[in-house]
XYZ file of C-alpha atoms in Angstrom:
757
model
C 71.172 234.130 227.006
C 68.107 232.958 228.780
C 67.096 233.338 232.468
C 67.494 230.080 233.609
C 70.993 230.111 232.607
C 71.650 233.122 233.737
C 70.518 232.592 237.247
C 72.115 229.215 237.270
C 75.689 231.147 236.433
C 74.673 233.326 239.120
C 73.967 230.814 240.864
C 77.324 228.964 240.800
C 79.198 232.050 240.789
C 77.743 233.036 244.547
C 78.384 229.118 245.670
C 82.053 229.713 244.584
C 82.914 233.397 246.592
C 80.710 231.947 249.180
C 83.200 228.787 249.386
C 85.954 230.901 248.941
C 84.802 233.875 251.843
C 84.868 230.329 253.861
C 88.080 229.463 253.026
C 89.553 232.810 253.335
C 88.190 233.024 256.959
C 89.356 229.364 257.563
C 92.688 230.603 256.903
C 92.127 233.571 259.454
C 91.168 231.114 262.215
C 94.224 228.616 261.201
C 96.540 231.633 261.622
C 97.728 231.358 257.441
C 96.793 234.728 256.856
C 96.548 238.032 258.435
C 94.303 239.562 260.513
C 93.092 243.179 259.162
C 94.223 244.935 262.242
C 97.949 242.724 262.116
C 98.261 243.707 258.417
C 97.960 247.283 259.017
C 99.513 246.905 261.919
C 101.875 244.999 259.040
C 102.349 247.328 256.312
C 102.903 250.434 258.762
C 105.947 248.648 260.706
C 107.106 247.965 257.168
C 106.747 251.382 256.169
C 107.896 253.588 259.489
C 111.694 251.735 258.523
C 114.073 254.130 257.580
C 115.789 253.404 254.136
C 119.423 254.865 253.669
C 118.804 256.577 250.274
C 122.241 255.959 248.937
C 121.169 252.142 249.117
C 118.291 252.720 246.523
C 120.451 253.968 244.066
C 120.887 251.500 241.927
C 117.093 250.960 241.467
C 116.572 254.703 240.963
C 119.114 254.145 237.105
C 117.349 254.415 234.063
C 118.454 251.419 232.019
C 118.813 253.141 229.035
C 120.807 256.923 229.545
C 122.651 255.172 233.063
C 121.687 258.431 234.742
C 118.796 259.385 237.692
C 115.069 258.854 236.163
C 114.014 262.123 234.672
C 109.998 261.829 234.868
C 110.238 258.379 234.131
C 107.527 256.297 231.909
C 106.010 253.116 232.617
C 105.891 250.473 229.854
C 103.469 248.078 229.773
C 106.103 245.659 230.340
C 105.892 247.363 234.008
C 109.611 248.937 233.258
C 110.376 251.730 233.562
C 112.369 254.099 231.709
C 112.571 257.963 231.370
C 110.249 259.826 229.078
C 113.580 261.234 226.764
C 115.124 257.734 226.485
C 111.655 256.366 224.798
C 111.604 259.266 222.729
C 115.335 258.695 221.835
C 114.505 255.624 220.889
C 111.458 256.310 218.853
C 113.149 258.728 217.062
C 117.011 258.440 217.008
C 117.101 259.919 213.890
C 115.377 263.026 214.444
C 116.975 266.502 215.161
C 116.804 267.440 218.414
C 116.608 271.123 218.081
C 111.981 270.635 218.195
C 112.479 268.021 221.326
C 115.258 269.491 223.436
C 113.223 268.777 227.113
C 110.557 265.726 227.857
C 107.718 266.725 225.341
C 105.183 265.168 224.324
C 102.859 266.352 227.084
C 98.845 266.765 227.347
C 97.773 270.526 228.020
C 95.090 269.068 229.666
C 96.591 270.534 233.724
C 94.763 267.223 235.052
C 96.599 264.789 232.983
C 99.889 262.607 234.597
C 101.385 263.788 230.771
C 100.935 267.601 232.233
C 103.502 267.910 233.980
C 107.188 268.758 232.314
C 106.649 272.017 230.584
C 107.361 272.062 227.044
C 106.874 274.585 225.177
C 108.737 273.667 222.180
C 106.893 270.301 221.310
C 103.759 272.889 221.365
C 105.841 274.528 218.838
C 106.801 271.508 216.651
C 102.688 270.382 217.180
C 101.809 273.271 215.690
C 104.388 272.857 213.126
C 103.835 268.875 212.065
C 99.883 269.871 212.378
C 100.659 273.060 209.955
C 102.074 271.021 207.767
C 105.206 273.598 207.356
C 107.932 270.344 208.571
C 107.806 266.339 208.392
C 110.451 263.988 209.301
C 110.137 259.777 208.764
C 110.318 260.153 212.943
C 106.437 262.511 212.873
C 103.539 262.101 211.089
C 100.997 264.849 209.468
C 98.598 265.741 212.058
C 99.783 263.918 214.706
C 103.390 263.857 217.200
C 102.712 260.422 217.240
C 106.404 258.877 215.784
C 105.581 256.503 213.618
C 108.241 253.621 214.954
C 105.822 253.130 217.646
C 107.862 249.346 218.178
C 111.280 248.902 220.237
C 112.568 246.392 222.840
C 112.810 247.636 226.711
C 115.909 247.850 228.125
C 115.166 246.084 230.662
C 112.824 242.808 229.820
C 114.171 242.757 226.020
C 110.073 242.151 224.929
C 108.961 244.018 222.048
C 106.738 247.059 223.124
C 104.257 248.553 220.518
C 102.854 251.523 221.692
C 100.140 251.596 218.899
C 99.047 254.857 217.062
C 98.758 257.239 220.118
C 102.407 256.440 220.866
C 104.376 257.694 224.577
C 100.593 259.816 224.957
C 99.475 256.114 226.473
C 102.350 256.032 229.326
C 101.881 256.512 232.358
C 104.154 258.712 233.991
C 105.570 257.091 237.260
C 104.874 259.574 240.112
C 106.020 256.994 242.746
C 109.269 256.528 241.038
C 109.833 260.127 240.424
C 109.470 261.265 244.221
C 112.214 258.966 244.912
C 113.770 259.890 242.891
C 113.342 263.472 244.422
C 113.880 262.797 247.168
C 117.196 260.883 246.256
C 118.336 264.120 245.005
C 117.481 266.097 247.916
C 118.762 263.551 250.678
C 121.974 264.100 247.675
C 122.201 268.169 248.208
C 121.140 268.033 251.765
C 123.220 271.194 252.427
C 120.970 273.177 249.520
C 118.133 274.356 251.250
C 114.989 274.816 249.112
C 114.040 278.592 248.817
C 110.439 280.527 249.187
C 109.649 280.957 245.507
C 107.389 284.376 246.425
C 109.666 286.081 249.163
C 111.029 289.312 247.846
C 115.142 289.289 247.665
C 116.683 288.034 249.848
C 114.323 284.686 249.589
C 113.185 282.314 252.661
C 114.301 278.864 253.410
C 110.937 277.415 252.312
C 109.146 275.647 255.280
C 106.094 273.957 252.524
C 105.203 273.152 249.396
C 101.372 273.309 247.708
C 100.815 270.889 245.608
C 97.852 272.571 243.885
C 99.676 275.995 244.185
C 102.927 273.473 242.707
C 105.276 275.957 244.509
C 107.121 276.477 247.886
C 106.525 279.331 250.499
C 107.913 280.327 253.976
C 105.950 280.507 256.913
C 104.635 283.887 256.726
C 104.402 283.325 252.772
C 102.148 280.959 252.785
C 99.943 281.783 255.629
C 99.287 285.699 253.204
C 99.025 283.286 249.966
C 96.438 280.581 251.736
C 94.419 283.055 254.045
C 91.521 281.245 256.805
C 88.769 280.637 255.297
C 89.459 280.487 251.909
C 89.318 277.998 249.354
C 93.109 278.285 249.176
C 93.224 276.966 252.606
C 91.985 273.966 251.453
C 95.416 273.205 249.690
C 97.445 270.458 250.388
C 101.109 271.276 251.512
C 103.372 268.669 252.152
C 107.509 269.640 253.237
C 109.585 271.755 250.392
C 109.913 269.816 247.745
C 110.557 270.139 243.645
C 108.751 267.352 242.775
C 104.770 268.785 242.048
C 102.906 265.462 240.535
C 99.103 265.972 240.510
C 96.688 265.273 242.928
C 94.534 262.709 240.632
C 95.603 260.484 237.744
C 94.156 260.433 234.551
C 93.803 258.520 232.113
C 95.868 258.522 229.012
C 93.440 256.936 227.032
C 90.528 259.667 227.606
C 92.071 263.123 229.050
C 88.703 264.595 231.136
C 88.277 260.872 233.012
C 90.189 260.011 235.887
C 90.849 256.654 236.408
C 89.075 254.506 238.816
C 89.275 251.188 238.280
C 92.210 247.745 237.711
C 93.095 246.086 234.798
C 93.743 242.510 236.073
C 94.980 241.438 232.060
C 97.305 244.515 231.410
C 98.265 245.396 234.798
C 97.513 249.252 234.790
C 94.577 251.914 235.994
C 92.448 252.015 234.146
C 89.314 254.572 233.734
C 85.716 253.621 233.074
C 85.416 254.466 229.411
C 88.131 251.832 228.582
C 85.765 249.361 230.226
C 82.737 250.243 228.911
C 84.051 250.247 225.182
C 87.708 250.360 224.830
C 90.282 248.784 224.505
C 89.708 246.852 228.185
C 86.291 246.055 226.829
C 86.676 242.455 227.365
C 89.371 242.388 230.371
C 88.386 241.399 234.015
C 88.690 245.080 236.243
C 88.534 246.093 240.106
C 88.012 248.391 241.429
C 90.722 251.219 242.366
C 90.744 250.595 246.873
C 90.695 246.668 245.975
C 93.650 247.378 244.070
C 95.368 249.422 246.043
C 94.384 247.105 249.407
C 95.291 243.691 247.750
C 98.424 244.835 246.158
C 99.766 247.007 249.051
C 99.154 243.807 251.393
C 100.556 241.272 249.022
C 103.729 243.747 248.512
C 104.294 244.571 252.614
C 103.972 240.231 253.518
C 106.653 240.035 251.145
C 108.727 243.371 251.759
C 107.998 241.830 255.472
C 108.951 238.231 254.524
C 111.710 239.423 253.113
C 112.991 241.499 256.077
C 112.654 238.562 258.405
C 114.623 236.369 256.293
C 117.466 238.364 256.826
C 120.190 236.118 258.252
C 119.510 234.008 255.841
C 119.998 236.145 252.269
C 122.862 237.879 254.269
C 124.503 233.627 254.760
C 123.515 232.997 250.861
C 125.724 236.448 250.434
C 128.401 235.292 252.007
C 127.930 231.450 250.418
C 127.943 233.791 246.617
C 130.787 236.308 247.712
C 132.654 232.915 248.028
C 131.088 231.788 244.809
C 132.525 234.889 243.143
C 136.105 234.271 244.751
C 136.550 230.879 243.556
C 134.741 231.487 239.807
C 137.699 233.904 239.384
C 140.105 231.688 241.107
C 139.119 228.401 238.532
C 138.479 231.100 236.031
C 142.211 232.372 235.879
C 143.590 229.216 236.528
C 141.880 227.697 233.299
C 142.855 230.993 231.485
C 147.022 230.053 232.877
C 146.261 226.668 231.191
C 145.008 227.574 227.954
C 147.637 230.314 228.146
C 150.108 227.384 228.276
C 148.724 225.462 225.609
C 148.970 228.511 223.656
C 152.890 228.668 223.997
C 153.773 225.589 223.791
C 151.732 225.465 220.362
C 153.474 228.033 219.572
C 156.968 227.059 220.213
C 156.153 223.345 218.537
C 155.340 226.139 215.008
C 158.638 227.702 215.659
C 160.655 224.962 215.520
C 158.285 223.593 213.049
C 158.905 226.881 211.095
C 162.839 227.147 211.702
C 163.657 223.402 210.442
C 161.581 224.319 207.226
C 163.340 226.580 206.618
C 166.911 225.453 207.107
C 165.733 223.020 204.761
C 164.679 225.035 201.811
C 167.958 227.525 202.362
C 169.927 224.596 202.072
C 169.022 222.946 198.933
C 168.548 227.086 197.231
C 172.326 227.155 197.949
C 173.346 223.353 196.688
C 171.004 224.434 193.449
C 172.530 227.822 192.681
C 176.203 226.126 193.639
C 175.387 223.351 190.906
C 174.430 225.689 188.386
C 177.357 228.169 188.981
C 179.812 225.558 188.124
C 177.813 224.728 185.357
C 178.109 228.095 183.901
C 181.612 228.926 184.612
C 181.808 225.543 182.212
C 180.124 226.643 179.055
C 181.936 229.893 180.185
C 185.350 227.971 179.393
C 183.431 227.296 175.697
C 183.882 230.786 174.653
C 186.818 231.512 172.057
C 189.963 233.256 173.911
C 188.837 232.128 177.056
C 188.510 228.542 179.249
C 188.689 225.682 177.725
C 188.678 227.147 173.831
C 191.447 229.627 174.535
C 193.885 226.899 176.355
C 193.369 224.257 173.357
C 194.064 227.412 171.262
C 197.145 227.723 172.679
C 197.936 224.060 172.393
C 197.699 224.257 168.865
C 200.561 226.976 168.746
C 203.281 224.003 170.059
C 205.301 223.162 167.106
C 207.270 220.155 168.997
C 205.058 217.263 167.672
C 206.248 214.912 171.257
C 204.966 217.696 173.852
C 201.977 218.194 171.193
C 200.773 214.447 171.809
C 201.111 214.172 174.694
C 199.326 217.202 176.052
C 196.846 217.198 173.246
C 195.923 213.838 173.936
C 193.977 214.701 177.063
C 192.708 218.055 175.942
C 190.633 216.759 172.654
C 188.935 214.752 175.622
C 187.635 216.995 177.424
C 186.983 219.014 174.194
C 184.374 215.707 173.351
C 182.972 215.610 176.338
C 182.432 219.514 176.081
C 181.091 219.186 172.465
C 179.033 216.771 173.866
C 176.806 218.650 176.505
C 176.176 221.663 173.606
C 174.487 218.842 172.556
C 172.494 217.459 174.849
C 171.950 220.528 176.833
C 170.343 220.183 180.682
C 170.332 221.648 183.647
C 172.471 219.991 186.841
C 169.449 221.288 188.973
C 165.965 222.420 188.996
C 164.684 225.998 189.923
C 161.217 224.441 190.754
C 160.995 224.587 194.482
C 157.844 222.390 194.403
C 158.418 219.223 196.644
C 158.874 222.246 199.738
C 155.405 223.684 198.786
C 153.904 223.464 203.046
C 150.288 222.330 202.468
C 148.150 223.724 206.135
C 145.256 223.023 205.416
C 144.037 220.260 207.329
C 145.856 221.868 210.186
C 143.935 225.015 209.895
C 140.847 223.384 209.987
C 141.807 221.691 213.126
C 142.646 224.747 214.747
C 140.003 226.677 213.655
C 138.196 223.543 215.667
C 139.903 223.778 218.264
C 137.916 223.789 221.541
C 137.931 222.611 225.048
C 137.898 218.627 225.498
C 135.024 219.002 228.861
C 131.906 217.546 228.192
C 129.048 219.777 227.289
C 126.619 220.208 229.826
C 123.071 218.908 229.013
C 120.282 220.745 227.716
C 117.020 221.227 228.989
C 113.633 220.362 227.622
C 111.670 223.476 227.353
C 108.100 222.621 227.952
C 105.838 225.592 227.022
C 107.558 225.271 223.327
C 106.970 221.416 223.003
C 103.883 219.797 221.235
C 102.577 216.128 221.591
C 99.835 215.019 218.633
C 100.693 211.815 216.445
C 103.846 213.237 216.279
C 106.031 214.953 219.226
C 107.821 218.584 218.673
C 110.201 218.700 220.990
C 112.503 222.033 221.988
C 114.972 222.270 224.040
C 117.952 225.052 225.099
C 121.442 225.389 225.904
C 122.655 227.548 229.252
C 123.207 230.608 228.069
C 127.067 230.540 228.870
C 127.108 227.236 226.860
C 129.838 226.636 224.820
C 128.380 226.041 221.471
C 127.710 222.041 220.284
C 128.253 219.525 217.257
C 125.061 218.645 217.150
C 122.177 217.027 219.472
C 120.544 213.369 219.839
C 116.743 213.230 221.106
C 116.277 210.101 222.468
C 112.275 208.433 223.303
C 110.819 205.421 224.719
C 106.801 204.436 225.265
C 105.617 203.944 229.113
C 102.973 201.615 230.234
C 102.993 199.338 228.252
C 102.854 195.205 228.371
C 106.203 194.653 226.752
C 108.625 195.737 229.533
C 111.748 195.389 226.822
C 110.272 198.430 224.329
C 109.725 199.727 228.159
C 113.390 199.860 228.712
C 114.598 199.939 225.274
C 115.410 203.719 223.568
C 115.132 205.196 220.560
C 116.900 207.256 219.091
C 116.363 210.057 216.523
C 118.885 210.710 213.671
C 121.663 213.605 214.786
C 119.972 217.393 214.740
C 121.602 220.844 214.566
C 119.220 222.841 215.709
C 117.486 223.605 219.025
C 113.978 221.424 218.418
C 113.465 218.477 216.425
C 110.060 216.579 215.071
C 109.547 212.738 216.295
C 106.726 210.525 213.957
C 105.043 208.248 214.355
C 103.643 208.174 218.081
C 101.643 205.423 219.097
C 97.432 207.299 220.213
C 96.639 207.156 223.759
C 99.954 206.408 225.132
C 102.564 207.622 227.364
C 106.089 208.767 225.772
C 109.312 210.116 227.752
C 111.744 211.802 225.894
C 115.719 213.107 226.777
C 117.642 215.425 224.678
C 121.834 214.644 225.323
C 124.618 217.083 222.937
C 127.866 216.113 221.404
C 131.085 218.193 220.741
C 133.872 216.863 219.643
C 132.742 213.317 219.833
C 131.592 213.479 223.814
C 128.817 213.730 224.519
C 126.684 215.301 227.648
C 124.612 213.987 229.836
C 121.214 212.999 229.121
C 118.472 216.106 230.233
C 116.049 215.981 232.561
C 113.536 213.162 231.270
C 110.003 214.540 229.896
C 106.446 213.389 230.029
C 103.926 213.784 227.120
C 100.644 211.662 227.145
C 99.983 211.165 223.130
C 95.945 212.211 221.863
C 93.445 208.993 221.783
C 92.759 209.786 218.641
C 94.193 210.559 215.227
C 94.075 215.008 215.407
C 91.392 216.388 213.638
C 92.765 219.580 211.827
C 90.215 222.418 211.243
C 90.007 226.346 210.848
C 86.687 228.341 212.241
C 84.295 228.411 209.244
C 83.671 232.049 208.128
C 80.505 230.825 205.961
C 78.620 229.706 209.040
C 76.243 232.281 209.615
C 78.143 234.207 212.972
C 76.799 237.222 214.150
C 80.231 239.693 212.442
C 79.135 242.241 214.941
C 80.180 240.110 218.004
C 82.091 237.656 216.881
C 85.659 239.203 215.363
C 87.800 236.013 213.019
C 91.625 235.945 212.559
C 93.328 236.442 209.021
C 94.624 232.591 209.773
C 90.824 231.956 210.716
C 92.285 230.018 213.796
C 90.823 232.286 216.122
C 87.325 233.896 217.330
C 87.402 236.342 220.060
C 83.565 238.159 221.158
C 83.217 241.380 221.192
C 81.536 242.723 224.321
C 80.472 246.175 222.700
C 78.110 248.341 222.655
C 75.560 245.988 220.936
C 75.651 244.014 224.085
C 74.918 246.408 225.662
C 71.926 247.004 223.693
C 70.864 243.379 224.350
C 71.277 243.346 228.082
C 68.868 246.678 227.612
C 66.321 244.807 226.191
C 66.352 241.704 229.010
C 63.648 244.007 230.289
C 61.482 244.130 228.045
C 61.291 240.121 227.845
C 63.611 239.147 225.273
C 66.638 237.318 226.027
C 70.943 237.364 224.964
C 71.736 234.300 223.096
C 75.304 232.714 222.055
C 77.271 233.561 219.287
C 78.270 230.278 217.698
C 80.776 229.669 215.375
C 82.160 226.161 214.008
C 85.288 224.421 212.008
C 84.745 224.382 208.418
C 84.955 220.442 208.589
C 82.406 217.890 209.692
C 83.182 214.238 210.622
C 81.066 211.464 209.613
C 83.007 208.497 210.765
C 85.689 207.382 212.607
C 87.485 208.934 216.281
C 89.197 212.111 215.766
C 90.687 214.869 218.415
C 91.275 218.456 218.549
C 92.368 221.036 220.680
C 92.106 224.800 221.318
C 92.954 227.562 223.925
C 90.279 229.892 225.298
C 91.485 233.015 227.469
C 91.789 233.154 230.938
C 89.736 236.627 231.160
C 86.465 235.081 228.627
C 83.535 235.422 230.508
C 81.492 232.694 228.885
C 82.645 230.527 226.300
C 80.526 226.841 225.322
C 82.696 224.096 223.386
C 81.947 220.393 222.330
C 80.076 219.304 219.260
C 76.929 219.542 217.435
C 75.228 218.312 214.395
C 74.556 219.858 211.221
C 70.843 220.134 212.352
C 71.223 220.811 215.430
C 73.325 223.815 214.110
C 70.624 224.851 211.917
C 68.255 225.384 215.149
C 70.752 227.577 216.617
C 71.813 229.897 213.671
C 67.528 230.364 213.395
C 67.067 232.950 216.020
C 63.449 233.212 214.851
C 63.040 229.128 215.887
C 63.121 230.359 220.049
C 65.904 228.810 220.339
C 67.010 229.320 224.381
C 70.695 229.235 224.954
C 70.443 227.359 228.324
C 68.706 224.435 227.078
C 70.936 222.158 226.273
C 72.064 222.024 230.219
C 68.637 221.095 230.978
C 69.065 217.672 230.771
C 71.329 214.738 229.451
C 69.762 211.284 230.669
C 68.898 210.649 226.907
C 71.679 211.344 223.428
C 71.287 214.505 222.005
C 72.835 216.129 219.088
C 75.017 217.849 220.591
C 77.240 218.241 223.745
C 79.057 221.144 225.205
C 80.468 222.574 228.221
C 80.842 225.931 229.445
C 84.336 227.524 230.805
C 84.173 230.884 232.308
C 86.174 232.842 234.604
C 88.301 231.038 235.408
C 86.441 227.847 236.181
C 85.467 224.671 233.737
C 81.433 224.013 234.104
C 80.353 219.958 233.438
C 76.853 219.697 232.332
C 73.845 218.156 234.637
C 73.929 214.352 234.543
C 70.267 214.562 235.837
C 67.323 216.876 236.163
C 67.227 215.339 239.958
C 71.192 217.108 239.829
C 69.812 220.664 239.223
C 68.956 220.310 243.478
C 72.467 219.174 245.179
C 76.083 221.026 245.255
C 77.397 223.056 242.352
C 80.472 222.418 243.794
C 81.790 218.706 241.948
C 80.679 220.494 238.806
C 83.333 223.090 238.872
C 86.778 222.533 237.631
C 89.815 224.878 237.545
C 89.841 225.238 233.924
C 93.340 224.388 232.702
C 95.357 226.072 230.055
C 94.577 223.548 226.918
C 91.472 222.256 226.293
C 91.424 218.878 224.278
C 87.930 217.343 222.709
C 87.653 213.664 220.859
C 84.518 212.836 219.082
C 84.439 209.068 218.570
C 81.393 208.941 216.053
C 81.179 204.917 215.429
C 80.770 204.829 219.258
C 78.471 207.587 219.898
C 80.555 209.339 222.425
C 82.376 212.125 223.241
C 85.218 213.264 225.494
C 87.007 216.272 227.441
C 90.556 216.227 228.694
C 93.076 218.443 230.341
C 95.322 219.296 226.591
C 98.576 219.322 228.673
C 98.013 216.097 231.211
C 95.596 214.731 228.837
C 93.549 213.308 231.841
C 89.857 212.788 230.788
C 87.457 215.091 232.686
C 84.232 214.895 230.652
C 82.502 211.934 228.874
C 78.783 211.092 227.756
C 76.221 209.355 224.812
C 75.705 212.031 222.125
C 73.494 211.336 219.080
C 76.333 210.867 215.900
C 72.396 210.533 213.127
C 74.267 213.773 211.453
C 77.947 215.121 210.351
C 79.140 215.855 213.808
C 80.812 220.052 213.482
C 83.704 220.852 216.387
C 80.658 223.939 218.226
C 81.960 227.056 220.159
C 79.885 229.428 221.423
C 80.762 233.330 223.161
C 78.374 235.295 225.060
C 80.394 238.812 226.677
C 84.050 238.705 226.600
C 86.274 236.362 225.566
C 88.655 234.564 222.561
C 89.274 231.125 221.692
C 92.545 229.972 219.889
C 93.157 226.384 217.859
C 96.182 225.037 218.031
C 98.341 224.121 215.556
C 99.232 220.660 214.924
C 101.936 219.151 213.918
C 100.234 216.778 211.550
C 98.565 219.945 209.620
C 102.222 222.293 209.152
C 104.412 219.175 208.148
C 107.233 221.398 208.933
C 111.226 220.625 208.769
C 112.916 221.593 212.323
C 116.021 219.522 211.748
């Protein structure tokens, strides 16, 4: 980076700080900000309020064990959890024979991990390091569990502790002290006894934070004689909670934490910032972070206290809502129960009727078959009809015989015919009584409440609109399942009023997202979603508006063969992200400034060039990036940039923009976007008009044929800057990074073209 660019950057920062200072001063004069003495008075007033310990018991309960916190640790998401609970989450199947207390502590007396004596963990450490034991949860030469990721019990976000495991977490000493005060208040009748007195021990009046012991008055004077170093020890009221006077860094155990990382929201030491995991993060001094956070917390508490009447009113309203919810819920349960009772009664009635029909048919058939059996039994010898005929044949009187035999002969003939053509008088099959309930079962399974479903809500954070629109939505947590969804969209701001008022409808969507195709470029579209259940549609979701890019999207990745510095730039595996590593090489380069050398930008380009047409791409710059230049450059200019012997000055591109050049770059850094100077005369003017808040997503549109480049806020598609550019050669998306920073390319819908149905 050249001296001219560094001085310009410093000038901009100085003016920004001066402007912020004036704004703060104006706010103070207008009464919108507290004066220092008023702020101190506010803090003292808030802190002086006596808080009943019983009323805060809810805040002192661990979300895992549901008991009072014991040696709480602060997770990266800022929630706290007991040390033992973290260990149990990481090693659920590990034998507790080696871990009966809060282990994983360092032997460093100043470390926040040294508060809990743990001989069992020291023994475990020795055994593991010697290789005497092995366990799925432990590694040789380390007591760090292999399983380092678990969901936070408070927010359900995945917590990755990395290689250091539990040892990277800070103890929450503030919470631990509050829990100890709560325990003391709960056992107020039990006094803390002196640790030095001979039996019978006296009640303690002081506790030494350096000796980590409690004393009565006499013992304290004897062990802290006047004029000795022990007389300088810090003492408090009687307590059993001894915490370190200085908080030490978990990663560098011999270093005190003296800075606060605003990105990770945790204290760090100077080694963490110099070359550790926080090298690229924005940090502030501990005193500044303490003052700011304490002031914010005091203001927030004071505001809540001042709104006590409003809070009580809202609590009363919530209690009324709770009563109404319980009453309406019970009413809904009774009504649903009545409906099911009616269904049960109807089923019971139908069951009785159908079983009665089966029984009547069965009895009728059985009776017929039994009569037929009796008839056939009469055909047997010496029984029934045959036996009767045999007796008639014994009649010797001719007239009597003829009188009786005539009818008997007819019956014998019928029996003979029936014997020749045998057929049962009834069928045993009951196929006509088979009950098919498949349709009814489906209806019962699909039985649901007949109310209109609640409208979904479009999730703006996950929606992306380019040539195609990826629309995500979500339902409320307590909403019932729906059958499908329908997305409606319309074009806004067109000349055709009929087209603007006409909503276009997508096909049925059975998931929570869909892709809307064939969107016109540089147009505004309104989207809304509605759900359907049992043929009833919900009201439409609130409309959201998106602006499509002014040109077709241009998909590319970072070029890994363009000759960038692998020491200072790190590419992701997918080549869609690049990060500038502000490590030792950067510090050594800065040291050479004294000898007349310069620190240049590290450039990287896209892997695809542009030689005609209009193209648009978007990306995201990390908010804590120090300096990132983004734009376009021709192949001839790139050759000059990558030639380190050419004497290229990394700041020369901002020198003058009155003539068309084969590149255009804008600067992004410290949460600001810096517009290039329009002319040399503008250099003497104010920088304020050239400094804009950096958007979350930045879009670039290159019109190769017209020789113009445009920079947009990719969320609102508002044009931030445009200018002429010389497109005589092949143009490439170009990025330059200095210090810590990172750029992430957008993953365009058209590039992956997945089905979201």
